[in-house]
PDB file of C-alpha atoms in Angstrom:
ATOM      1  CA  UNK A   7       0.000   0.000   0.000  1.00 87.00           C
ATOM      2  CA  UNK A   8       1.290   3.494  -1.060  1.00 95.00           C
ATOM      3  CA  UNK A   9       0.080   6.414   1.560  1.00 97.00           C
ATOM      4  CA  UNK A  10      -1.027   9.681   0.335  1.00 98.00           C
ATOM      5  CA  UNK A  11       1.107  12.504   1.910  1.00 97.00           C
ATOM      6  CA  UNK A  12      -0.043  15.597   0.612  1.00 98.00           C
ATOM      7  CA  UNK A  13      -2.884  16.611  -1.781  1.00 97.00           C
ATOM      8  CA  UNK A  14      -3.903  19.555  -3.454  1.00 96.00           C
ATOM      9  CA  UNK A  15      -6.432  20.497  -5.846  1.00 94.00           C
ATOM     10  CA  UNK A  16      -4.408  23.190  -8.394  1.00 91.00           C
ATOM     11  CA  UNK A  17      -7.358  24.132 -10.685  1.00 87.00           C
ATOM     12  CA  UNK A  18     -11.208  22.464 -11.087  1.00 84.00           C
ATOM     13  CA  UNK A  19     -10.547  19.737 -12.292  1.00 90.00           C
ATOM     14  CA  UNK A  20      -6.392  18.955 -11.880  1.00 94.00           C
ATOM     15  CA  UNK A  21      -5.201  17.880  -8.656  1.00 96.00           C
ATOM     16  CA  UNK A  22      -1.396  17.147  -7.510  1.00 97.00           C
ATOM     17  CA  UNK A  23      -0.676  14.629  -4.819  1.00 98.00           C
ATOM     18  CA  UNK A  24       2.614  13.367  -3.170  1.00 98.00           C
ATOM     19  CA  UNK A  25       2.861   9.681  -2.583  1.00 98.00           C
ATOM     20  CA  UNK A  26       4.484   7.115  -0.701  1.00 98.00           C
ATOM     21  CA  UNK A  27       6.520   5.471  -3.075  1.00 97.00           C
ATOM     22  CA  UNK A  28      10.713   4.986  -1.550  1.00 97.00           C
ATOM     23  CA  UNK A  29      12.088   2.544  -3.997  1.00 97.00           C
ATOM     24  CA  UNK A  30      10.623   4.232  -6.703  1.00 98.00           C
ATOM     25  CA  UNK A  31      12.277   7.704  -5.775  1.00 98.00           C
ATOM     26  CA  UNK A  32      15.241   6.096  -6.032  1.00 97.00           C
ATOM     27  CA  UNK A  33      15.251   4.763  -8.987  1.00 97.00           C
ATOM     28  CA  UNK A  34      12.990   7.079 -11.295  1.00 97.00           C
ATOM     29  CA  UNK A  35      14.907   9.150 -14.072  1.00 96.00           C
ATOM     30  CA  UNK A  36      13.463  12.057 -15.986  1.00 96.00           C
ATOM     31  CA  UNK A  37      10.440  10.749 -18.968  1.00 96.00           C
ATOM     32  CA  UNK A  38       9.469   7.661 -16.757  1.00 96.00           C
ATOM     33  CA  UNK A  39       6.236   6.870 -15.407  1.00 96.00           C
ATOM     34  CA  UNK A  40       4.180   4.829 -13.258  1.00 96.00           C
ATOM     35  CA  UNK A  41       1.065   2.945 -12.948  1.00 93.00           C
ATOM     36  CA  UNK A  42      -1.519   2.851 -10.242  1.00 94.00           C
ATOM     37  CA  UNK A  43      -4.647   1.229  -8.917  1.00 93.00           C
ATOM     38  CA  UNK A  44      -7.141   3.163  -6.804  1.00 93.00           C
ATOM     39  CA  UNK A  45      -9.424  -0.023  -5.745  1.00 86.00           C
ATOM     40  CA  UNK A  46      -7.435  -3.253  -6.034  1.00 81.00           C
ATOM     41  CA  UNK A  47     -11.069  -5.274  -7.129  1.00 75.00           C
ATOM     42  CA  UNK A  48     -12.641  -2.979  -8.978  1.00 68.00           C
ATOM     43  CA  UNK A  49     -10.383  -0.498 -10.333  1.00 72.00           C
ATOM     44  CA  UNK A  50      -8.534  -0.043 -13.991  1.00 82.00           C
ATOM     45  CA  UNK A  51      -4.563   0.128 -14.060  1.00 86.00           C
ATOM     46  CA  UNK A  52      -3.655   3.536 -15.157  1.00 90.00           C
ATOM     47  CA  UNK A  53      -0.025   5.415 -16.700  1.00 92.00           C
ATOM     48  CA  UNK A  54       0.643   8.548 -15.080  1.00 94.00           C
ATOM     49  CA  UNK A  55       4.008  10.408 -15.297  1.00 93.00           C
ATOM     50  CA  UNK A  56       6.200  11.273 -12.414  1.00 96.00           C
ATOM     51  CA  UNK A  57       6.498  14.952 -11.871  1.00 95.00           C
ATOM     52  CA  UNK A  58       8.958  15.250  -9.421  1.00 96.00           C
ATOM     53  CA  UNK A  59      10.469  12.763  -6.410  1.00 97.00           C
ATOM     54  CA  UNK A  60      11.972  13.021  -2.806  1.00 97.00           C
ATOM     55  CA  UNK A  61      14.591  10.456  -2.076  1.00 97.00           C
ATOM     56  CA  UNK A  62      15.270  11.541   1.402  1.00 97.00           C
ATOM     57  CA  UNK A  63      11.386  11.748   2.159  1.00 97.00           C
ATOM     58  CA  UNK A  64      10.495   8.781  -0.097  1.00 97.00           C
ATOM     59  CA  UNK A  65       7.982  10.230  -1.809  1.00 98.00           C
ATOM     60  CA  UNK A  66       6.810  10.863  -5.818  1.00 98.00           C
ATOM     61  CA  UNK A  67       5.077  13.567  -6.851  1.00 97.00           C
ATOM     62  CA  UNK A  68       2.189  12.521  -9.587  1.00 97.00           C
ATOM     63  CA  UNK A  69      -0.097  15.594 -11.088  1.00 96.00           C
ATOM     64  CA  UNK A  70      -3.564  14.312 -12.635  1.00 95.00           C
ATOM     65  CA  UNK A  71      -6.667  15.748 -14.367  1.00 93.00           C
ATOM     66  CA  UNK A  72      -9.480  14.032 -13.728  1.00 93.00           C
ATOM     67  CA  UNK A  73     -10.952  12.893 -17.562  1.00 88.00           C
ATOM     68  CA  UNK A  74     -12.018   9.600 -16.512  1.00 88.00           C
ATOM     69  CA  UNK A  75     -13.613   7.389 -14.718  1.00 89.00           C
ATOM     70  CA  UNK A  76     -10.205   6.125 -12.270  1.00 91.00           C
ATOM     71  CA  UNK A  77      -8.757   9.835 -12.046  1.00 93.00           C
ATOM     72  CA  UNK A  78     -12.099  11.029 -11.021  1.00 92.00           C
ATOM     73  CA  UNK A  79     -12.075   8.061  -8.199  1.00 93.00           C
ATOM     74  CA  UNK A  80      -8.321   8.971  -7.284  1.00 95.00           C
ATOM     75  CA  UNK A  81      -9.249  12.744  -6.542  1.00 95.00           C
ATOM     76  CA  UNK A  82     -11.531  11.495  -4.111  1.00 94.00           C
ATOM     77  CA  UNK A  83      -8.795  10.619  -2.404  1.00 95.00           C
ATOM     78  CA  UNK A  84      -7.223  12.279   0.691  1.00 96.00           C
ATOM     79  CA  UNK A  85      -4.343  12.811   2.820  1.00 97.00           C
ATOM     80  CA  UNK A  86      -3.603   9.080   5.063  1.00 96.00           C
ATOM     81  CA  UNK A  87      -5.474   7.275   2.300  1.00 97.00           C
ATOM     82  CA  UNK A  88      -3.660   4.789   0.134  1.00 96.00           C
ATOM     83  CA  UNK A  89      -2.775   3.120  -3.281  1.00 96.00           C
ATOM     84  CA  UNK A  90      -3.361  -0.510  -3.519  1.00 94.00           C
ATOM     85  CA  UNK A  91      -0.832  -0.797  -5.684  1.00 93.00           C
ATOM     86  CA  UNK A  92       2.090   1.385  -7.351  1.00 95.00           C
ATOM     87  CA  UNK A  93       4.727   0.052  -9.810  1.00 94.00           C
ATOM     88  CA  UNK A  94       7.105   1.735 -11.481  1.00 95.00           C
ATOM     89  CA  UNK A  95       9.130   3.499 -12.772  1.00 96.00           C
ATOM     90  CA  UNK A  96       8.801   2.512 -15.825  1.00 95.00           C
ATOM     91  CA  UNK A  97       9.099   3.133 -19.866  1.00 94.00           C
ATOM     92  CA  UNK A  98      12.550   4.774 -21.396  1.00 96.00           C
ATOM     93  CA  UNK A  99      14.148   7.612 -19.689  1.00 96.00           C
ATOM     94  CA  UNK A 100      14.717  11.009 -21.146  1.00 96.00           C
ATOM     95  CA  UNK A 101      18.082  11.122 -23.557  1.00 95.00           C
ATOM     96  CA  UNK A 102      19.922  13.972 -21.804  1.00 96.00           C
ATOM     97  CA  UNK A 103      21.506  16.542 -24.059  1.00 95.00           C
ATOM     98  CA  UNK A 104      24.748  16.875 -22.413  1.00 93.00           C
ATOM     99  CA  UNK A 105      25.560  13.543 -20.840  1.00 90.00           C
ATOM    100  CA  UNK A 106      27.368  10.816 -22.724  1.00 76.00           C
ATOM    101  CA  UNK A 107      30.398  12.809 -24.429  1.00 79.00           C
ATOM    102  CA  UNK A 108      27.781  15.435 -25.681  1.00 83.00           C
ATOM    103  CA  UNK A 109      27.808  18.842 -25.515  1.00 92.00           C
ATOM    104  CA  UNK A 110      25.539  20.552 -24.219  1.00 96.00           C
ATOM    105  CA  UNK A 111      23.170  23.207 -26.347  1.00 97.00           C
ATOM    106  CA  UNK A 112      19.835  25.361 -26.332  1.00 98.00           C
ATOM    107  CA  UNK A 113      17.220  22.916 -25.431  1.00 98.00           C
ATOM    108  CA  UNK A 114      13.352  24.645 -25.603  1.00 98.00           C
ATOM    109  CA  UNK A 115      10.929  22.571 -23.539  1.00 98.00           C
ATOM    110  CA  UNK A 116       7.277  23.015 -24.989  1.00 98.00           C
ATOM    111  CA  UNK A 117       4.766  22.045 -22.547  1.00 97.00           C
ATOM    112  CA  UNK A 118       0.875  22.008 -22.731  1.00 95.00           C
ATOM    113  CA  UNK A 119      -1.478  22.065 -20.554  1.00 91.00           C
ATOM    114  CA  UNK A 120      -0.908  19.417 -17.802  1.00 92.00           C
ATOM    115  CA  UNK A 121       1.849  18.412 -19.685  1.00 94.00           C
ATOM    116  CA  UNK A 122       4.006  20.681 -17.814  1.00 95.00           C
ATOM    117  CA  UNK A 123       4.123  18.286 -14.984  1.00 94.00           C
ATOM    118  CA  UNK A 124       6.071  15.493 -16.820  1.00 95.00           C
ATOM    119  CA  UNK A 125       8.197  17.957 -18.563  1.00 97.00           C
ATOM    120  CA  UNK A 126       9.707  19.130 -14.792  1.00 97.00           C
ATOM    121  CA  UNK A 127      12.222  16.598 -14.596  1.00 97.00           C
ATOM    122  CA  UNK A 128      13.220  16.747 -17.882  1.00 98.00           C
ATOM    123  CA  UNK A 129      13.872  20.623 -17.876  1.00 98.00           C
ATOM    124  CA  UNK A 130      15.686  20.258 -14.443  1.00 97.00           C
ATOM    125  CA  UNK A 131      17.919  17.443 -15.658  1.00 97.00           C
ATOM    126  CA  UNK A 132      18.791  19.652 -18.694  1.00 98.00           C
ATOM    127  CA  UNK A 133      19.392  22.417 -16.567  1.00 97.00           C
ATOM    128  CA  UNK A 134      21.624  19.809 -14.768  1.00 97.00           C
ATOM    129  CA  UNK A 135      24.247  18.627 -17.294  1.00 97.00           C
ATOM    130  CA  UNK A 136      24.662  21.925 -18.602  1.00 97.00           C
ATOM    131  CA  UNK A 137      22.197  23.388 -21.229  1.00 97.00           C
ATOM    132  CA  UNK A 138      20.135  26.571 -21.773  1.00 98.00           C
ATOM    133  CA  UNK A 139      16.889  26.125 -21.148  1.00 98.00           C
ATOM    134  CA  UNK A 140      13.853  28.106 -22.707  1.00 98.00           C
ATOM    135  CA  UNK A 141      10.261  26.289 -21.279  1.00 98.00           C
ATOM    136  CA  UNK A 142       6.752  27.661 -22.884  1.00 98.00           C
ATOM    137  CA  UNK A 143       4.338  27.146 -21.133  1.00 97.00           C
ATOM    138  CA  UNK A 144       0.393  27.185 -22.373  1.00 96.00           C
ATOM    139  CA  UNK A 145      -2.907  27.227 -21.446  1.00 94.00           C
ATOM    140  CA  UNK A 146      -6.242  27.775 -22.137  1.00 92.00           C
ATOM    141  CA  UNK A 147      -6.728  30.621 -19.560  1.00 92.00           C
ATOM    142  CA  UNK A 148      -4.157  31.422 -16.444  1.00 91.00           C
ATOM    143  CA  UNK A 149      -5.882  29.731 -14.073  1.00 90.00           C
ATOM    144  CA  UNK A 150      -4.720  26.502 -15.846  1.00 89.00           C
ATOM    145  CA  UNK A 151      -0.852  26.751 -15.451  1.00 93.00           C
ATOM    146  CA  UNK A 152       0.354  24.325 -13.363  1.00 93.00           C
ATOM    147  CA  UNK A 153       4.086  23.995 -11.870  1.00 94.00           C
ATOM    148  CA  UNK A 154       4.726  27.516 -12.973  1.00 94.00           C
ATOM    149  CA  UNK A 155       6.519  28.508  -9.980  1.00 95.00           C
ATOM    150  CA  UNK A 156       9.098  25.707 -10.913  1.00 96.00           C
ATOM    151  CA  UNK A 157       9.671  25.848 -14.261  1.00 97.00           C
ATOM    152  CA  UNK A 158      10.190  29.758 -13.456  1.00 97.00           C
ATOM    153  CA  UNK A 159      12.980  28.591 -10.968  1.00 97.00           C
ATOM    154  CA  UNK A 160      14.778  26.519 -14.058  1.00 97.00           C
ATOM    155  CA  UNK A 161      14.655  28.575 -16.947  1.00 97.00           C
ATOM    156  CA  UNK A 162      14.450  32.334 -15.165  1.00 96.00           C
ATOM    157  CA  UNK A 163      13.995  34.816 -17.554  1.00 96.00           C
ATOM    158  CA  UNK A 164      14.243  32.126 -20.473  1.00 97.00           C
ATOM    159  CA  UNK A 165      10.162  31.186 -19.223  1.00 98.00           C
ATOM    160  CA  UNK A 166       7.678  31.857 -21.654  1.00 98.00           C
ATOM    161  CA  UNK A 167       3.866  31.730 -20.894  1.00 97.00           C
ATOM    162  CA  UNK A 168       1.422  31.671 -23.545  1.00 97.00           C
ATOM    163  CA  UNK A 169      -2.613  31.562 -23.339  1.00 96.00           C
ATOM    164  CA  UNK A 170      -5.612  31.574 -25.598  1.00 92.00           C
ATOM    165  CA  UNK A 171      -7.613  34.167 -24.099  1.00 92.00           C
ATOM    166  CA  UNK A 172      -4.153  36.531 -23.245  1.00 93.00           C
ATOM    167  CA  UNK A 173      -5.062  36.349 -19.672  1.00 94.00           C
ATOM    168  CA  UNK A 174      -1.705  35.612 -18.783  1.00 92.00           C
ATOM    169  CA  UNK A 175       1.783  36.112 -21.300  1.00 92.00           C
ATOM    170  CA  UNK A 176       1.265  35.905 -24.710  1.00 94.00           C
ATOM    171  CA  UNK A 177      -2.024  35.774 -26.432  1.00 96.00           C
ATOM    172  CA  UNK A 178      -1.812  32.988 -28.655  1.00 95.00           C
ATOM    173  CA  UNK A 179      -0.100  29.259 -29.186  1.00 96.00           C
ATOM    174  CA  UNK A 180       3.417  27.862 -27.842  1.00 97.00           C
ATOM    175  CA  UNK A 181       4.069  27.663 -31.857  1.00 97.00           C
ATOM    176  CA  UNK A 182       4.431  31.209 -31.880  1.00 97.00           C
ATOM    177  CA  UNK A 183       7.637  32.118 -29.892  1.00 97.00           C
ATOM    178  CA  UNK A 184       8.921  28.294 -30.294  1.00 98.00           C
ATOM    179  CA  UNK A 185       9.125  29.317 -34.404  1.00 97.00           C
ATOM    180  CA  UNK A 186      11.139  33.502 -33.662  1.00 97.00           C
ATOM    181  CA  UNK A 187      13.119  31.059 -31.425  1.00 97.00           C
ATOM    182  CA  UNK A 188      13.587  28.610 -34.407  1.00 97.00           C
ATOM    183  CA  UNK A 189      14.179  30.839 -37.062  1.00 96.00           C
ATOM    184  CA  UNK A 190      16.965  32.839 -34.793  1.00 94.00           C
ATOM    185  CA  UNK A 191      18.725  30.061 -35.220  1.00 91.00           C
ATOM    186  CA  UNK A 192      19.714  29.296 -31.705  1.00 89.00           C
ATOM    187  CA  UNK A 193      17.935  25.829 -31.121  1.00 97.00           C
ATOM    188  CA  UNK A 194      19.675  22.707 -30.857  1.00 97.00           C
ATOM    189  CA  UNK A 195      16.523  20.263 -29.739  1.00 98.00           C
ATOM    190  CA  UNK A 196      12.675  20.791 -28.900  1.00 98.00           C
ATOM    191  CA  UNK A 197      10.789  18.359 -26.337  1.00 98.00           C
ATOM    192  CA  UNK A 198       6.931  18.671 -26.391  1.00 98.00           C
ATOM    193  CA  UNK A 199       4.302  17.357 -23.635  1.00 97.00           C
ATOM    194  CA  UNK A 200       1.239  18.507 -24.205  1.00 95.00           C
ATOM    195  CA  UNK A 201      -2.081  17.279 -25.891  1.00 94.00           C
ATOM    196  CA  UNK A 202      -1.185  15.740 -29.401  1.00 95.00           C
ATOM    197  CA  UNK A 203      -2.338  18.058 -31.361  1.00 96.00           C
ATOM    198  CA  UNK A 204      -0.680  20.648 -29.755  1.00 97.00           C
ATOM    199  CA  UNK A 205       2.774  18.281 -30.701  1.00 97.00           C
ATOM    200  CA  UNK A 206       2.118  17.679 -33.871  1.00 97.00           C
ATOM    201  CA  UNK A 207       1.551  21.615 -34.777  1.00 97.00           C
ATOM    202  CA  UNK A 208       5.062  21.656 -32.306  1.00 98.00           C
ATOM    203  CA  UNK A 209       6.469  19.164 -34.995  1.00 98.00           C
ATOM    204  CA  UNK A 210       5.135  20.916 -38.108  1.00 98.00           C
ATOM    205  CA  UNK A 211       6.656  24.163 -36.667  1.00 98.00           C
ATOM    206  CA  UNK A 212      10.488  22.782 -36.169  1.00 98.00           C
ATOM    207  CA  UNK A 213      10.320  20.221 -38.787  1.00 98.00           C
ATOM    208  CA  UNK A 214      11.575  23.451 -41.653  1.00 97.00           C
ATOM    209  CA  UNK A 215      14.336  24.040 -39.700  1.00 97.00           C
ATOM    210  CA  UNK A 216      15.635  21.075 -38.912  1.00 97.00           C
ATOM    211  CA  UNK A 217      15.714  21.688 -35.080  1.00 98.00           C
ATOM    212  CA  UNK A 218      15.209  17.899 -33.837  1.00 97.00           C
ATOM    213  CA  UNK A 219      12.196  17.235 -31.813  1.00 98.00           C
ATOM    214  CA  UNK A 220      10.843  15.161 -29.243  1.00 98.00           C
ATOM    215  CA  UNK A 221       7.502  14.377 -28.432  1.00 98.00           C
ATOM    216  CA  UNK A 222       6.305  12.476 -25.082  1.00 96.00           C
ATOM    217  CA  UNK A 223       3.288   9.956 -26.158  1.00 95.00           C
ATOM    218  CA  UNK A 224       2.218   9.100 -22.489  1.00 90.00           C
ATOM    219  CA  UNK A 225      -1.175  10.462 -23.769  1.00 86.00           C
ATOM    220  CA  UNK A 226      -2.605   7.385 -25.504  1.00 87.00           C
ATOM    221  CA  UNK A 227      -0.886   4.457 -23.046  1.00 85.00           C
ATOM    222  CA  UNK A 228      -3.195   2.277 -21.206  1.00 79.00           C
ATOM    223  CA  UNK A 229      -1.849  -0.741 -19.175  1.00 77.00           C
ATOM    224  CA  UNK A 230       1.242   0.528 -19.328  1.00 80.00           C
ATOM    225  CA  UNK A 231       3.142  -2.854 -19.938  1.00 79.00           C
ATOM    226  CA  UNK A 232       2.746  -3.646 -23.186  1.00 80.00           C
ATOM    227  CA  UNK A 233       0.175  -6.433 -22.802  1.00 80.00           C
ATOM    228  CA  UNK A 234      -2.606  -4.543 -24.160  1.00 82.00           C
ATOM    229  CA  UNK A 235      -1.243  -3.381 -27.348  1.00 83.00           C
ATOM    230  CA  UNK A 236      -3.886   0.051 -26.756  1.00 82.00           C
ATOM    231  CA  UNK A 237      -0.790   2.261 -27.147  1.00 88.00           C
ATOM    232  CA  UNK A 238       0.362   1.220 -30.965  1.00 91.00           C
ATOM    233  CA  UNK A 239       1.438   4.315 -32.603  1.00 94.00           C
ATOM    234  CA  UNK A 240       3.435   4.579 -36.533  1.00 96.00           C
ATOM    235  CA  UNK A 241       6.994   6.083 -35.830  1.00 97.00           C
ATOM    236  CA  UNK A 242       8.781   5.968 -39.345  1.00 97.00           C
ATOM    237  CA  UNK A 243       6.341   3.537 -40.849  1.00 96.00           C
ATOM    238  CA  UNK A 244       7.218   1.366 -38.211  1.00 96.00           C
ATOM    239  CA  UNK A 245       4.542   0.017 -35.260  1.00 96.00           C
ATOM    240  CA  UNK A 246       5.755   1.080 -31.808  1.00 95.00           C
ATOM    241  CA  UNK A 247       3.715   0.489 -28.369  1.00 93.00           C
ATOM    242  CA  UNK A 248       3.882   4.151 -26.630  1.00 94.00           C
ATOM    243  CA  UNK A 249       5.044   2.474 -22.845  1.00 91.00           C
ATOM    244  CA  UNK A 250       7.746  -0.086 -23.943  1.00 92.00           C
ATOM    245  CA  UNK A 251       9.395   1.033 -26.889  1.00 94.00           C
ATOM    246  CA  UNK A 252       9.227   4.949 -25.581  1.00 94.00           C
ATOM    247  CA  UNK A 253       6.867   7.382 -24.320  1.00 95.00           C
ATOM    248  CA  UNK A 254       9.022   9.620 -26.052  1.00 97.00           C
ATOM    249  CA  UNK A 255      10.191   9.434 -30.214  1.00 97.00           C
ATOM    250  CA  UNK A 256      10.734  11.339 -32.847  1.00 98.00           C
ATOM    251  CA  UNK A 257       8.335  13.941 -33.526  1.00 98.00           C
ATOM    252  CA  UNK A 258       8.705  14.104 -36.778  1.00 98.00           C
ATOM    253  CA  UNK A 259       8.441  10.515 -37.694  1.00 98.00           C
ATOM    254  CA  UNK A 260       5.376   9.684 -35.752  1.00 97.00           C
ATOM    255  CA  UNK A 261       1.983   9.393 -37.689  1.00 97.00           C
ATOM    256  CA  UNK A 262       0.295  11.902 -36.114  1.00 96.00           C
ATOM    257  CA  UNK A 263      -3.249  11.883 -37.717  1.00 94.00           C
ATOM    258  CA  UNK A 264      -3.123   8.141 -37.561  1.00 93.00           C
ATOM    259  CA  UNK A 265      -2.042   8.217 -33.279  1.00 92.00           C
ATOM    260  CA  UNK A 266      -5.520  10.951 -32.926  1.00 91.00           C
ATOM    261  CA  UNK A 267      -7.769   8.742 -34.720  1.00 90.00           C
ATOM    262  CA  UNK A 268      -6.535   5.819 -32.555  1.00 85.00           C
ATOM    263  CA  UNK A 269      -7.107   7.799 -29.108  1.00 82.00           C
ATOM    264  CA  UNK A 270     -10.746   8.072 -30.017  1.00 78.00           C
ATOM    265  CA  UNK A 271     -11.282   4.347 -30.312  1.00 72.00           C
ATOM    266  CA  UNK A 272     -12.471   3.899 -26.337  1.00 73.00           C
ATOM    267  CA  UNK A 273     -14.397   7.222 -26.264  1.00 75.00           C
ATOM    268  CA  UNK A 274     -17.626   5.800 -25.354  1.00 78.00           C
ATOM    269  CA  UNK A 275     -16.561   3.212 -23.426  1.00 73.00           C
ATOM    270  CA  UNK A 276     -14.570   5.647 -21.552  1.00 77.00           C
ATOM    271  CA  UNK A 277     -17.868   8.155 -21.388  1.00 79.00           C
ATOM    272  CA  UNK A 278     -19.578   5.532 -19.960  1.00 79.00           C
ATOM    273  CA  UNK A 279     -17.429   4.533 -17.206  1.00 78.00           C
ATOM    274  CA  UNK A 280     -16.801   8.499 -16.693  1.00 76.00           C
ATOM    275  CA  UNK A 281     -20.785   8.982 -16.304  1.00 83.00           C
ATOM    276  CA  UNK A 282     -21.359   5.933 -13.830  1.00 77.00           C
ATOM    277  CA  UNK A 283     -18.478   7.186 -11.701  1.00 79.00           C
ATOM    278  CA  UNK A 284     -19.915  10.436 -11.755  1.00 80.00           C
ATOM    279  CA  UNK A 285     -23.123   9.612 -10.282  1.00 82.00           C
ATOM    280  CA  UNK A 286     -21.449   7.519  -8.035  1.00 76.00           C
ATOM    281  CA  UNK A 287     -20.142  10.883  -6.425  1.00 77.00           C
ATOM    282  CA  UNK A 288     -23.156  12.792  -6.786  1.00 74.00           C
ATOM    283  CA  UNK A 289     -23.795  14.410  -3.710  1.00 59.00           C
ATOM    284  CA  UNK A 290     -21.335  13.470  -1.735  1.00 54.00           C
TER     285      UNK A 290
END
């Protein structure tokens, strides 16, 4: 059993909680993930990324939005409760710009939405071995931002906020600054967490200048393991499952209208469960 330590609720509908979870502390590197249960005879396994860790306190830090039927369960969740079961980390870590004999360069971390939270390892572990980092950020609205605080802490002045209504930073999309910042010249890679489409315009936008990109697709995994073969995406013509072979590939080599059509292939399954879950709630 893994005990909730702290929970917070950052917006309506995304939470951010802090779990037991020592071994995995340890062990976790920057891009993996984990996978949880929230009711050991009832519940679903879901993926969800690892958005920062305590060794010394033994803790992960997991930030979730609730879109479904188990996420909506797990918010209902407090402080002393616990997991039935946590396993992780797991899926292929981050390649570190940097580290291995490389040197280090101008690495701009595009994250979207909620997808913030798995890109905060990855920007501090690029901040680590040595590169400049430049993190947009965007939302909706600025109530939405999550981890802004520290992503402001890594990239400092070199933190751009974007959001659709221009209630906070730029009015507009993270494709906006990410292509002055291309076509300066300056950019050695791109990483993008976000929603997909959001990546594959982030793709589209690098893919004329030749900056190489990376694209986390956590999005569309569902076991987690493999067994399920829910998470088969096209990377360079070739079939890849999202949680063993990555979550993270080329972004300019995966088939991106073929990986949206595929993420709509549960939707009313998934709206079902969502609804009965829903009601179970009601009122409570």
């Amino acid at each position: 059993m893994n005990r909730i330590i702290a929970k917070k609720q950052l917006s309506e509908n995304v939470f951010r909680m802090e779990v037991e979870a020592p071994l995995i502390a340890q062990e976790r590197k920057p891009g993996q993930f984990i996978i949880l249960m929230v009711d050991e005879k009832l519940g679903e396994r879901i993926p969800l990324t690892i958005a920062d860790a305590d060794p010394a306190k033994g803790t992960i830090t997991i930030i979730f939005q609730t879109v479904g039927a188990t996420t909506i369960k797990l918010s209902h969740l407090n402080e002393g409760d616990a997991l039935p079961a946590v396993l992780g980390p797991l899926g292929k870590p981050t390649s570190i710009r940097g580290l291995n004999g490389e040197k280090p360069g101008h690495v701009v971390c595009v994250g979207g939405g909620i997808g913030v939270a798995p890109m905060h390892p990855i920007a501090q572990a690029l901040k680590a071995a040595g590169n400049k980092v430049t993190i947009i950020m965007g939302a909706r609205n600025i109530g939405l931002f999550v981890m802004k605080e520290e992503m402001a802490a890594i990239a400092g002045e070199n933190l751009i906020l974007t959001t659709d209504d221009g209630s906070s930073g730029r009015k507009g999309l993270v494709t906006d600054p990410l292509k002055e910042l291309c076509e300066a010249g300056t950019v050695d890679e791109v990483i993008a967490i976000g929603p997909p489409i959001m990546m594959k315009f982030v793709a589209l936008a690098t893919k004329p200048y030749n900056v190489p990109t990376v694209a986390s697709l956590n999005t569309i995994m569902i076991d987690g393991t493999g067994m399920c073969g829910g998470c088969r995406v096209s990377v360079g013509g070739e079939t890849k499952f999202v949680c063993v072979d990555g979550p993270e590939f080329d972004a300019h080599q995966v088939d991106w209208d073929l990986m949206l059509k595929r993420m709509g292939a549960f939707k009313p399954l998934e709206a079902k469960a969502r609804d009965h879950v829903c009601n179970l709630y009601k009122g409570l």
